[in-house]
Short mmCIF file of C-alpha atoms and ligand atoms in Angstrom, two decimals:
data_model
loop_
_atom_site.label_atom_id
_atom_site.label_comp_id
_atom_site.label_asym_id
_atom_site.label_seq_id
_atom_site.Cartn_x
_atom_site.Cartn_y
_atom_site.Cartn_z
CA MET W 19 53.03 9.21 54.44
CA THR W 20 49.82 10.71 53.10
CA ALA W 21 46.83 11.22 54.17
CA SER W 22 45.52 7.94 51.84
CA GLN W 23 48.30 5.93 53.05
CA GLU W 24 47.52 6.75 56.09
CA ARG W 25 44.11 5.62 55.43
CA GLY W 26 45.37 2.86 52.44
CA ALA W 27 43.37 1.23 50.11
CA TRP W 28 42.32 -2.80 48.68
CA GLY W 29 44.89 -4.25 46.60
CA SER W 30 42.27 -5.52 44.35
CA ARG W 31 38.89 -5.70 43.63
CA VAL W 32 39.21 -9.76 44.18
CA GLY W 33 40.92 -8.91 46.87
CA PHE W 34 38.42 -6.14 48.78
CA ILE W 35 35.81 -9.35 47.85
CA LEU W 36 38.23 -12.30 49.77
CA ALA W 37 38.51 -9.88 52.55
CA SER W 38 34.81 -8.25 52.79
CA ALA W 39 33.97 -11.97 53.13
CA GLY W 40 36.72 -12.65 55.56
CA SER W 41 35.07 -10.47 57.58
CA ALA W 42 31.61 -11.79 57.40
CA ILE W 43 32.77 -15.30 57.66
CA GLY W 44 33.76 -15.54 60.99
CA LEU W 45 32.31 -17.96 64.17
CA GLY W 46 28.86 -16.10 63.45
CA ASN W 47 28.31 -18.62 60.77
CA ILE W 48 30.10 -21.15 61.99
CA TRP W 49 29.97 -21.00 65.69
CA ARG W 50 26.72 -18.85 65.99
CA PHE W 51 24.25 -20.20 63.26
CA PRO W 52 24.20 -23.26 64.07
CA TYR W 53 23.09 -23.06 68.14
CA ILE W 54 20.96 -20.41 66.99
CA ALA W 55 19.51 -22.55 64.37
CA GLY W 56 19.49 -24.99 67.31
CA GLU W 57 17.92 -23.05 69.80
CA ASN W 58 14.86 -21.78 66.72
CA GLY W 59 13.53 -24.79 65.41
CA GLY W 60 16.08 -25.66 63.12
CA ALA W 61 14.50 -25.84 59.22
CA VAL W 62 12.02 -23.17 60.17
CA PHE W 63 14.91 -20.35 61.36
CA VAL W 64 16.94 -21.48 58.20
CA LEU W 65 14.51 -20.43 55.97
CA ILE W 66 12.79 -17.05 57.42
CA TYR W 67 16.84 -17.30 57.57
CA LEU W 68 17.67 -16.96 54.21
CA LEU W 69 14.74 -14.79 53.18
CA CYS W 70 15.91 -12.33 55.21
CA VAL W 71 19.68 -12.09 53.33
CA PHE W 72 18.32 -11.75 50.43
CA PHE W 73 14.95 -8.90 51.47
CA ILE W 74 17.60 -7.87 54.59
CA GLY W 75 20.87 -7.84 54.59
CA PHE W 76 21.46 -7.52 50.25
CA PRO W 77 20.08 -4.38 50.13
CA VAL W 78 21.68 -3.00 53.08
CA MET W 79 25.42 -4.36 52.53
CA ILE W 80 24.62 -1.95 49.29
CA ALA W 81 23.87 0.39 51.49
CA GLU W 82 26.50 0.64 53.41
CA LEU W 83 29.32 -0.16 51.14
CA THR W 84 27.76 3.16 48.84
CA LEU W 85 28.41 5.44 51.36
CA GLY W 86 31.46 4.54 52.05
CA ARG W 87 33.23 4.56 49.02
CA ASN W 88 30.67 7.79 48.58
CA THR W 89 32.24 9.34 51.14
CA GLU W 90 35.86 7.23 52.16
CA LYS W 91 35.26 7.82 55.89
CA ASN W 92 33.47 5.38 58.97
CA PRO W 93 30.78 5.99 59.80
CA VAL W 94 30.49 8.58 61.85
CA GLY W 95 32.32 10.62 59.15
CA ALA W 96 29.85 9.23 56.42
CA ILE W 97 26.66 10.11 58.06
CA LYS W 98 28.30 13.67 59.41
CA THR W 99 29.70 14.01 55.23
CA LEU W 100 26.26 13.79 53.99
CA ALA W 101 23.79 14.92 56.85
CA PRO W 102 26.04 17.76 58.44
CA GLY W 103 25.43 19.18 61.38
CA SER W 104 21.96 16.62 62.12
CA SER W 105 20.72 14.14 64.90
CA TRP W 106 21.58 11.30 62.20
CA LYS W 107 24.87 11.46 63.49
CA TYR W 108 24.59 9.82 66.83
CA VAL W 109 23.58 6.86 64.27
CA GLY W 110 27.56 6.30 63.74
CA SER W 111 28.13 6.92 67.15
CA LEU W 112 25.87 3.63 67.76
CA CYS W 113 27.47 2.52 64.59
CA VAL W 114 31.33 2.58 66.92
CA LEU W 115 29.36 1.84 70.78
CA THR W 116 28.50 -1.17 69.15
CA GLY W 117 31.95 -1.95 67.91
CA PHE W 118 33.31 -1.80 70.69
CA VAL W 119 30.76 -4.12 72.91
CA ILE W 120 30.68 -6.88 69.84
CA PHE W 121 34.23 -6.54 69.96
CA SER W 122 35.03 -7.15 73.42
CA TRP W 123 32.25 -10.45 73.77
CA TYR W 124 33.80 -11.97 70.80
CA CYS W 125 36.94 -11.84 71.87
CA VAL W 126 35.97 -14.38 74.25
CA VAL W 127 34.95 -16.59 71.94
CA ALA W 128 37.58 -16.95 69.58
CA GLY W 129 39.84 -17.32 72.81
CA TRP W 130 37.46 -20.54 73.59
CA VAL W 131 38.67 -21.47 70.31
CA VAL W 132 42.04 -21.22 70.67
CA GLY W 133 41.38 -22.72 73.85
CA TYR W 134 40.48 -25.53 71.42
CA LEU W 135 42.58 -25.52 69.44
CA TYR W 136 45.40 -26.54 72.13
CA LYS W 137 43.49 -29.13 73.44
CA THR W 138 42.85 -31.05 70.37
CA ALA W 139 46.57 -30.50 69.75
CA ALA W 140 47.40 -31.56 73.12
CA GLY W 141 45.53 -35.01 73.13
CA HIS W 142 42.97 -34.46 75.00
CA PHE W 143 39.54 -35.16 72.83
CA SER W 144 41.58 -38.79 71.52
CA ASN W 145 39.74 -41.11 73.26
CA LEU W 146 36.49 -40.53 74.16
CA GLU W 147 35.10 -43.10 74.69
CA ASP W 148 31.72 -41.46 75.86
CA PRO W 149 30.86 -39.35 73.07
CA SER W 150 28.50 -37.48 76.27
CA VAL W 151 31.77 -36.38 78.26
CA THR W 152 32.77 -33.47 76.22
CA GLU W 153 30.31 -31.11 77.59
CA THR W 154 31.65 -31.70 80.84
CA ILE W 155 34.92 -30.83 78.78
CA PHE W 156 33.13 -27.77 77.92
CA ILE W 157 32.17 -27.14 81.19
CA ASN W 158 35.34 -27.43 83.17
CA PHE W 159 37.01 -25.44 80.84
CA ALA W 160 34.88 -22.30 79.37
CA SER W 161 34.24 -21.67 84.30
CA ASP W 162 38.27 -21.70 84.86
CA PRO W 163 38.99 -18.30 84.83
CA TRP W 164 42.52 -17.55 84.06
CA THR W 165 42.27 -19.71 81.09
CA VAL W 166 39.27 -17.68 80.05
CA ILE W 167 40.15 -14.48 80.31
CA PHE W 168 44.48 -14.64 79.19
CA LEU W 169 42.35 -16.77 75.89
CA THR W 170 41.04 -12.78 75.15
CA LEU W 171 43.59 -10.98 76.05
CA PHE W 172 45.24 -13.08 73.47
CA PHE W 173 42.74 -12.71 70.86
CA ILE W 174 42.27 -9.14 71.21
CA SER W 175 46.68 -7.85 71.28
CA LEU W 176 46.64 -10.32 68.12
CA THR W 177 43.59 -8.70 66.42
CA GLY W 178 45.36 -5.08 67.30
CA TYR W 179 48.86 -6.67 66.38
CA VAL W 180 46.75 -6.81 62.32
CA VAL W 181 44.71 -3.59 62.53
CA PHE W 182 47.72 -1.75 63.41
CA ARG W 183 49.80 -3.01 60.50
CA GLY W 184 47.43 -1.16 58.51
CA VAL W 185 44.86 -2.37 55.51
CA LYS W 186 46.29 -4.28 53.27
CA GLY W 187 49.79 -5.78 54.69
CA GLY W 188 47.28 -7.04 57.86
CA ILE W 189 43.58 -8.90 56.72
CA GLU W 190 44.32 -9.08 52.52
CA LYS W 191 46.97 -11.85 52.79
CA CYS W 192 45.18 -13.60 55.84
CA SER W 193 41.60 -14.25 54.26
CA ARG W 194 43.10 -15.64 50.42
CA ILE W 195 44.34 -18.90 51.36
CA LEU W 196 42.50 -19.81 53.75
CA MET W 197 39.05 -19.17 53.09
CA PRO W 198 38.92 -21.28 50.42
CA LEU W 199 40.31 -23.88 52.63
CA LEU W 200 37.50 -23.88 55.95
CA LEU W 201 35.44 -24.32 53.40
CA VAL W 202 37.06 -27.65 52.59
CA LEU W 203 37.63 -29.22 55.50
CA LEU W 204 33.78 -27.99 56.95
CA VAL W 205 32.19 -29.90 53.36
CA LEU W 206 34.35 -33.11 54.83
CA LEU W 207 33.91 -32.38 58.18
CA ALA W 208 29.53 -31.89 57.25
CA VAL W 209 29.75 -35.04 55.08
CA ARG W 210 31.56 -37.33 58.87
CA ALA W 211 28.72 -35.41 60.45
CA ILE W 212 26.14 -37.07 58.70
CA THR W 213 26.60 -40.37 57.77
CA LEU W 214 26.79 -40.88 61.49
CA PRO W 215 25.27 -42.91 63.11
CA GLY W 216 21.81 -41.00 64.00
CA ALA W 217 22.45 -38.61 61.99
CA SER W 218 19.42 -38.61 60.00
CA GLU W 219 17.43 -37.29 63.22
CA GLY W 220 19.41 -33.55 62.80
CA LEU W 221 18.95 -33.84 59.03
CA VAL W 222 15.12 -33.75 59.39
CA PHE W 223 15.89 -30.94 61.62
CA TYR W 224 17.82 -29.07 59.88
CA LEU W 225 16.40 -29.71 56.66
CA LYS W 226 11.99 -30.81 57.15
CA PRO W 227 10.50 -27.50 58.71
CA ASP W 228 8.29 -27.54 60.59
CA PHE W 229 5.54 -24.00 60.76
CA SER W 230 4.43 -24.35 64.33
CA LYS W 231 7.70 -23.48 65.74
CA ILE W 232 7.05 -20.13 64.27
CA ASP W 233 6.53 -17.36 66.58
CA ILE W 234 8.02 -13.47 66.63
CA ASN W 235 10.95 -14.15 68.04
CA VAL W 236 12.45 -16.59 65.88
CA ILE W 237 11.32 -14.01 63.40
CA LEU W 238 13.58 -11.71 65.83
CA ALA W 239 16.03 -13.94 66.17
CA ALA W 240 16.87 -15.05 62.13
CA MET W 241 16.68 -11.77 61.26
CA GLY W 242 19.44 -10.90 63.91
CA GLN W 243 22.20 -13.96 62.67
CA ALA W 244 21.51 -12.51 59.36
CA LEU W 245 23.35 -9.15 59.93
CA PHE W 246 25.07 -10.31 62.81
CA SER W 247 26.91 -13.01 59.86
CA LEU W 248 26.61 -10.49 56.95
CA SER W 249 28.30 -8.27 59.35
CA LEU W 250 25.87 -5.34 59.06
CA GLY W 251 24.11 -2.57 60.83
CA MET W 252 27.35 -0.77 62.82
CA GLY W 253 29.18 -0.10 60.18
CA THR W 254 31.79 -2.33 58.52
CA MET W 255 30.68 -2.43 55.41
CA ILE W 256 30.86 1.79 55.37
CA THR W 257 34.18 1.45 56.60
CA TYR W 258 35.51 -1.15 53.84
CA GLY W 259 33.58 0.13 51.19
CA SER W 260 35.62 3.44 52.50
CA TYR W 261 37.93 1.76 50.57
CA LEU W 262 36.36 1.10 47.62
CA SER W 263 37.62 1.69 44.22
CA LYS W 264 35.16 3.75 41.99
CA LYS W 265 35.71 0.55 39.83
CA ASP W 266 33.88 -2.62 41.61
CA ASN W 267 30.87 -3.17 41.18
CA ILE W 268 29.35 -2.75 44.63
CA PRO W 269 25.50 -4.96 43.82
CA THR W 270 28.88 -7.81 42.46
CA SER W 271 30.36 -6.89 45.26
CA ALA W 272 27.66 -7.49 47.48
CA ALA W 273 25.89 -10.48 46.26
CA TRP W 274 29.51 -12.64 46.14
CA VAL W 275 30.03 -11.67 49.83
CA CYS W 276 26.08 -12.73 50.39
CA THR W 277 25.94 -15.69 48.98
CA PHE W 278 30.28 -16.47 50.33
CA ASP W 279 28.95 -16.11 53.77
CA THR W 280 25.51 -17.72 54.00
CA GLY W 281 26.85 -20.75 52.13
CA ILE W 282 28.94 -21.69 54.89
CA ALA W 283 27.03 -21.04 58.02
CA ILE W 284 24.55 -23.41 56.37
CA LEU W 285 27.02 -25.91 55.29
CA ALA W 286 27.90 -25.46 59.54
CA GLY W 287 24.39 -26.17 60.59
CA PHE W 288 24.99 -29.88 58.63
CA ALA W 289 28.13 -30.70 60.65
CA ILE W 290 26.41 -30.06 63.77
CA LEU W 291 22.83 -30.24 63.57
CA PRO W 292 23.55 -33.93 62.66
CA ALA W 293 26.56 -34.75 65.40
CA VAL W 294 24.63 -32.90 67.66
CA ALA W 295 20.89 -36.25 67.59
CA ALA W 296 23.93 -38.69 66.98
CA MET W 297 25.44 -37.90 69.97
CA GLY W 298 22.81 -37.56 72.22
CA LEU W 299 23.39 -33.11 72.87
CA GLU W 300 20.96 -30.44 72.95
CA TYR W 301 20.14 -28.98 69.86
CA GLY W 302 18.98 -26.15 72.32
CA GLU W 303 22.82 -26.39 73.86
CA GLY W 304 23.09 -22.90 73.55
CA PRO W 305 26.80 -21.12 72.99
CA GLY W 306 28.71 -23.85 73.87
CA LEU W 307 27.09 -26.82 71.35
CA ILE W 308 30.47 -26.20 69.34
CA PHE W 309 33.01 -27.19 71.05
CA GLN W 310 31.02 -30.48 72.20
CA ALA W 311 29.47 -31.50 69.40
CA LEU W 312 32.76 -30.97 67.34
CA PRO W 313 35.48 -33.02 69.22
CA SER W 314 32.57 -35.99 69.08
CA ILE W 315 32.59 -36.04 65.28
CA PHE W 316 36.93 -36.06 65.23
CA GLY W 317 36.05 -38.49 67.96
CA ALA W 318 34.38 -40.74 65.43
CA MET W 319 36.81 -39.74 62.50
CA PRO W 320 40.58 -41.03 61.15
CA GLY W 321 42.89 -38.46 61.93
CA GLY W 322 40.62 -37.10 63.92
CA GLN W 323 43.20 -35.31 66.37
CA TRP W 324 44.53 -34.51 62.87
CA PHE W 325 41.46 -33.19 61.21
CA GLY W 326 39.92 -31.10 64.30
CA ILE W 327 43.91 -29.22 65.01
CA GLY W 328 43.06 -27.84 61.10
CA LEU W 329 39.94 -27.13 60.97
CA PHE W 330 40.05 -25.25 64.85
CA LEU W 331 43.18 -23.33 63.38
CA LEU W 332 41.19 -22.38 60.72
CA ILE W 333 37.97 -21.10 62.64
CA GLY W 334 40.10 -18.92 64.46
CA ILE W 335 41.80 -17.53 61.57
CA ALA W 336 37.76 -16.99 60.47
CA ALA W 337 37.31 -15.43 64.09
CA LEU W 338 40.62 -12.95 63.36
CA THR W 339 39.62 -11.21 59.53
CA SER W 340 36.43 -10.97 61.77
CA THR W 341 37.34 -9.65 64.36
CA VAL W 342 39.65 -7.63 62.52
CA SER W 343 36.87 -5.38 60.35
CA ILE W 344 35.29 -4.72 63.78
CA LEU W 345 37.81 -3.03 65.84
CA GLU W 346 38.46 -1.44 62.83
CA VAL W 347 35.13 0.65 63.07
CA PRO W 348 36.15 2.75 66.43
CA VAL W 349 39.52 2.11 65.22
CA ALA W 350 39.20 4.66 61.73
CA TYR W 351 37.03 6.70 63.27
CA MET W 352 39.16 7.43 65.91
CA VAL W 353 42.62 8.03 63.29
CA ASP W 354 39.28 9.88 60.51
CA GLU W 355 37.84 11.89 63.10
CA LYS W 356 39.55 13.11 66.53
CA LYS W 357 43.33 12.82 64.37
CA TRP W 358 44.88 10.76 66.38
CA LEU W 359 47.95 8.43 64.64
CA ARG W 360 47.05 4.67 64.64
CA LYS W 361 48.32 2.97 67.18
CA LYS W 362 47.27 5.45 69.80
CA ALA W 363 43.45 4.29 68.23
CA VAL W 364 44.37 0.62 68.56
CA LEU W 365 45.86 1.06 71.98
CA VAL W 366 43.49 2.65 73.76
CA THR W 367 39.96 0.57 71.89
CA CYS W 368 41.97 -2.86 73.38
CA SER W 369 42.50 -1.81 76.35
CA VAL W 370 38.88 -0.73 76.77
CA ALA W 371 37.37 -3.46 75.26
CA PHE W 372 39.97 -5.90 77.58
CA ILE W 373 38.04 -4.26 80.59
CA LEU W 374 33.89 -4.86 79.68
CA SER W 375 34.93 -8.52 78.29
CA VAL W 376 36.03 -9.59 81.44
CA PRO W 377 32.54 -9.91 83.47
CA ALA W 378 31.66 -11.46 79.68
CA ALA W 379 34.34 -14.15 80.08
CA LEU W 380 33.25 -15.02 83.25
CA ALA W 381 30.03 -15.17 82.66
CA SER W 382 30.03 -19.21 81.46
CA GLY W 383 30.20 -20.30 84.86
CA ALA W 384 33.24 -18.66 86.80
CA SER W 385 31.37 -16.42 88.50
CA GLU W 386 28.48 -17.21 90.22
CA PHE W 387 26.68 -13.79 89.87
CA LEU W 388 27.54 -14.03 86.20
CA SER W 389 26.12 -16.91 85.44
CA ASN W 390 23.10 -16.31 86.13
CA LEU W 391 22.47 -12.54 86.46
CA PRO W 392 18.80 -11.90 89.29
CA ILE W 393 15.65 -11.13 87.97
CA LEU W 394 16.64 -11.57 84.44
CA GLY W 395 17.57 -14.85 84.16
CA LYS W 396 20.01 -14.81 82.02
CA ASP W 397 24.02 -14.60 82.04
CA PHE W 398 26.06 -12.05 81.52
CA PHE W 399 27.53 -13.10 78.00
CA THR W 400 24.07 -13.37 77.11
CA VAL W 401 22.13 -10.56 77.38
CA ILE W 402 25.82 -8.74 75.77
CA SER W 403 25.52 -10.46 72.97
CA THR W 404 21.72 -10.22 72.26
CA LEU W 405 21.65 -6.33 72.98
CA PHE W 406 24.99 -6.29 71.06
CA GLY W 407 23.82 -8.37 68.50
CA PRO W 408 21.28 -9.43 66.83
CA ILE W 409 19.44 -6.18 68.82
CA SER W 410 21.69 -3.36 67.80
CA LEU W 411 22.53 -3.85 64.61
CA ALA W 412 18.55 -4.22 63.50
CA ILE W 413 18.93 -1.11 64.92
CA GLY W 414 21.90 0.71 63.55
CA SER W 415 20.32 -1.56 59.84
CA LEU W 416 17.10 0.29 60.07
CA PHE W 417 18.89 3.39 60.45
CA ILE W 418 20.55 3.48 57.68
CA ALA W 419 18.33 1.81 54.96
CA ILE W 420 16.39 5.26 56.23
CA PHE W 421 19.30 7.79 55.92
CA VAL W 422 19.77 5.43 52.46
CA GLY W 423 17.35 5.71 50.48
CA TRP W 424 15.54 8.46 52.24
CA ARG W 425 17.34 11.60 53.64
CA TRP W 426 20.68 10.72 51.42
CA THR W 427 18.11 9.27 48.91
CA VAL W 428 18.06 6.12 46.52
CA SER W 429 19.55 9.00 43.45
CA LYS W 430 22.48 9.32 44.60
CA ALA W 431 23.62 6.41 45.91
CA LYS W 432 22.86 5.04 42.27
CA GLU W 433 24.33 7.84 41.25
CA GLU W 434 27.82 6.92 43.26
CA ILE W 435 26.67 2.87 42.14
CA GLU W 436 27.17 3.36 38.77
CA SER W 437 30.02 5.70 38.98
CA GLU W 438 32.36 4.18 35.57
CA ASN W 439 29.29 3.34 34.22
CA VAL W 440 28.23 0.10 36.11
CA ARG W 441 25.49 -1.48 35.25
CA PHE W 442 23.27 -1.55 37.98
CA VAL W 443 20.91 -4.65 37.15
CA ILE W 444 18.80 -4.33 40.33
CA GLY W 445 18.40 -0.43 40.84
CA ASN W 446 14.97 -0.89 41.23
CA LEU W 447 15.19 -3.62 43.49
CA TRP W 448 17.12 -1.91 45.15
CA ASN W 449 15.29 0.89 45.44
CA PHE W 450 11.84 -0.51 46.79
CA THR W 451 13.39 -3.00 49.20
CA ILE W 452 16.07 0.11 50.83
CA LYS W 453 12.84 1.80 51.04
CA PHE W 454 10.19 0.47 52.07
CA ILE W 455 10.97 -4.02 53.02
CA ALA W 456 14.05 -3.92 55.34
CA PRO W 457 12.48 0.00 56.89
CA VAL W 458 9.31 -1.86 57.87
CA THR W 459 10.33 -5.33 57.69
CA ILE W 460 12.44 -4.41 60.68
CA THR W 461 9.65 -1.62 62.65
CA ILE W 462 7.35 -4.57 62.14
CA VAL W 463 9.54 -6.68 63.86
CA PHE W 464 10.74 -4.86 66.50
CA ILE W 465 7.06 -3.04 67.58
CA TYR W 466 6.17 -7.05 67.88
CA THR W 467 8.59 -8.24 69.61
CA PHE W 468 8.05 -5.66 71.95
CA TRP W 469 4.71 -6.00 72.49
CA ASN W 470 5.14 -9.60 73.41
CA THR W 471 7.34 -9.07 76.01
CA PHE W 472 5.59 -6.63 77.56
CA PHE W 473 2.05 -8.13 77.15
CA GLY W 474 1.69 -10.59 75.34
N1 LIG R 16 30.33 -11.06 60.64
C1 LIG R 16 31.01 -11.45 60.83
C2 LIG R 16 31.05 -13.14 61.86
O1 LIG R 16 30.01 -13.69 61.32
C3 LIG R 16 31.45 -11.18 63.20
C4 LIG R 16 31.10 -9.92 62.94
C5 LIG R 16 32.57 -8.76 61.69
C6 LIG R 16 30.87 -8.80 62.56
N2 LIG R 16 32.49 -7.21 61.28
C7 LIG R 16 30.64 -7.32 62.13
C8 LIG R 16 28.69 -8.83 62.77
C9 LIG R 16 29.91 -6.23 61.99
C10 LIG R 16 28.64 -7.01 63.70
C11 LIG R 16 28.58 -6.75 62.73
O2 LIG R 16 31.44 -13.99 62.79
#
């Protein structure tokens, strides 16, 4: 096997868009977006979210893909190649570390999805006389230690297996057929949710902005969620870009990925938030929100059980195409920089991630201590998924934007984007957003949040 075969490459341009959309579309859209929107005021959050996608996410995505294609490396290698011997390499290390930790807690939620697939198939939601019992069912489920640990381990192993099989075979095949199908099911689900009696209050919450609810926390949440959902700030798109060919049009591909990803998230909101209102659940319910809302929508649909099986299966697969892309970052780092074999890299990363995932899995009721940490007053899952999630991704994106805009420089990046005569139509807009808008906004949001937390 030659070195380039060991790294792999995309089969086609559409294959790349689908695979990156597969990375971007995942639990971030379907599980996290609705509950974060629910906690942060609904429609105002959505509005700020869209602005963040356009002015921060889209430009950073172009930057990451370009870095990756130019260097054909993982984040650490990419930065080392372009800025040898400088401290910039720590940005790459932050990416790898963030990848590890996100992978570990993300698999906990993916495990819940698998558990709910089983529960739906076994008919646990067949006769819900009172839709609010879904709340009790979720609490009992998430606080059973062995079940959640087993399901997490299952999902980590599944991801490890796919990543071990390599880039093309594993990732592309899945995304190609199943993402469009997920879209169809979500549309049906949204239609049912919106037409439930009592759903209109939820629609108002989701669509009519109440500007008095804007504060720095809403802005931070929207920014972090946009980066998380688009798979930015930890080098996933650097790694994916490294498998792109020079013929591909990076800005157009990035625009497609942003559009698909945002569309799915907005759609998930239309399915969940009206149902929350109709079922009398709380918008600010937290990470359990979709697991409580979804089964009650199935209960109100003809053939709901089959629909539920299909939906949880597709959410599970969407999660898998995302976990694969997260794991790919530390694995590509070890294969490229440490010259490990792929198999060893996968085994080691998965084992470490499993150890890290145990406390995250036990933080939703199984362990009294982890579910309500002293001093912080929050559960371990929320703490770790915020730190290694919105916060570290925003820091990562900030440095990636500064690196590409100022250190590597926009003109070199443009050369890369325009190789093989690709026209970069929005070149000037990108120049301005990557050099100024994205880094300045992220910095201001951080300073303000910091000020607010400690002196506010
Ligand atoms: N974006 C994915 C989701 O929405 C998760 C994900 C995959 C991710 N790769 C990432 C998040 C890299 C941050 C960084 O579910």
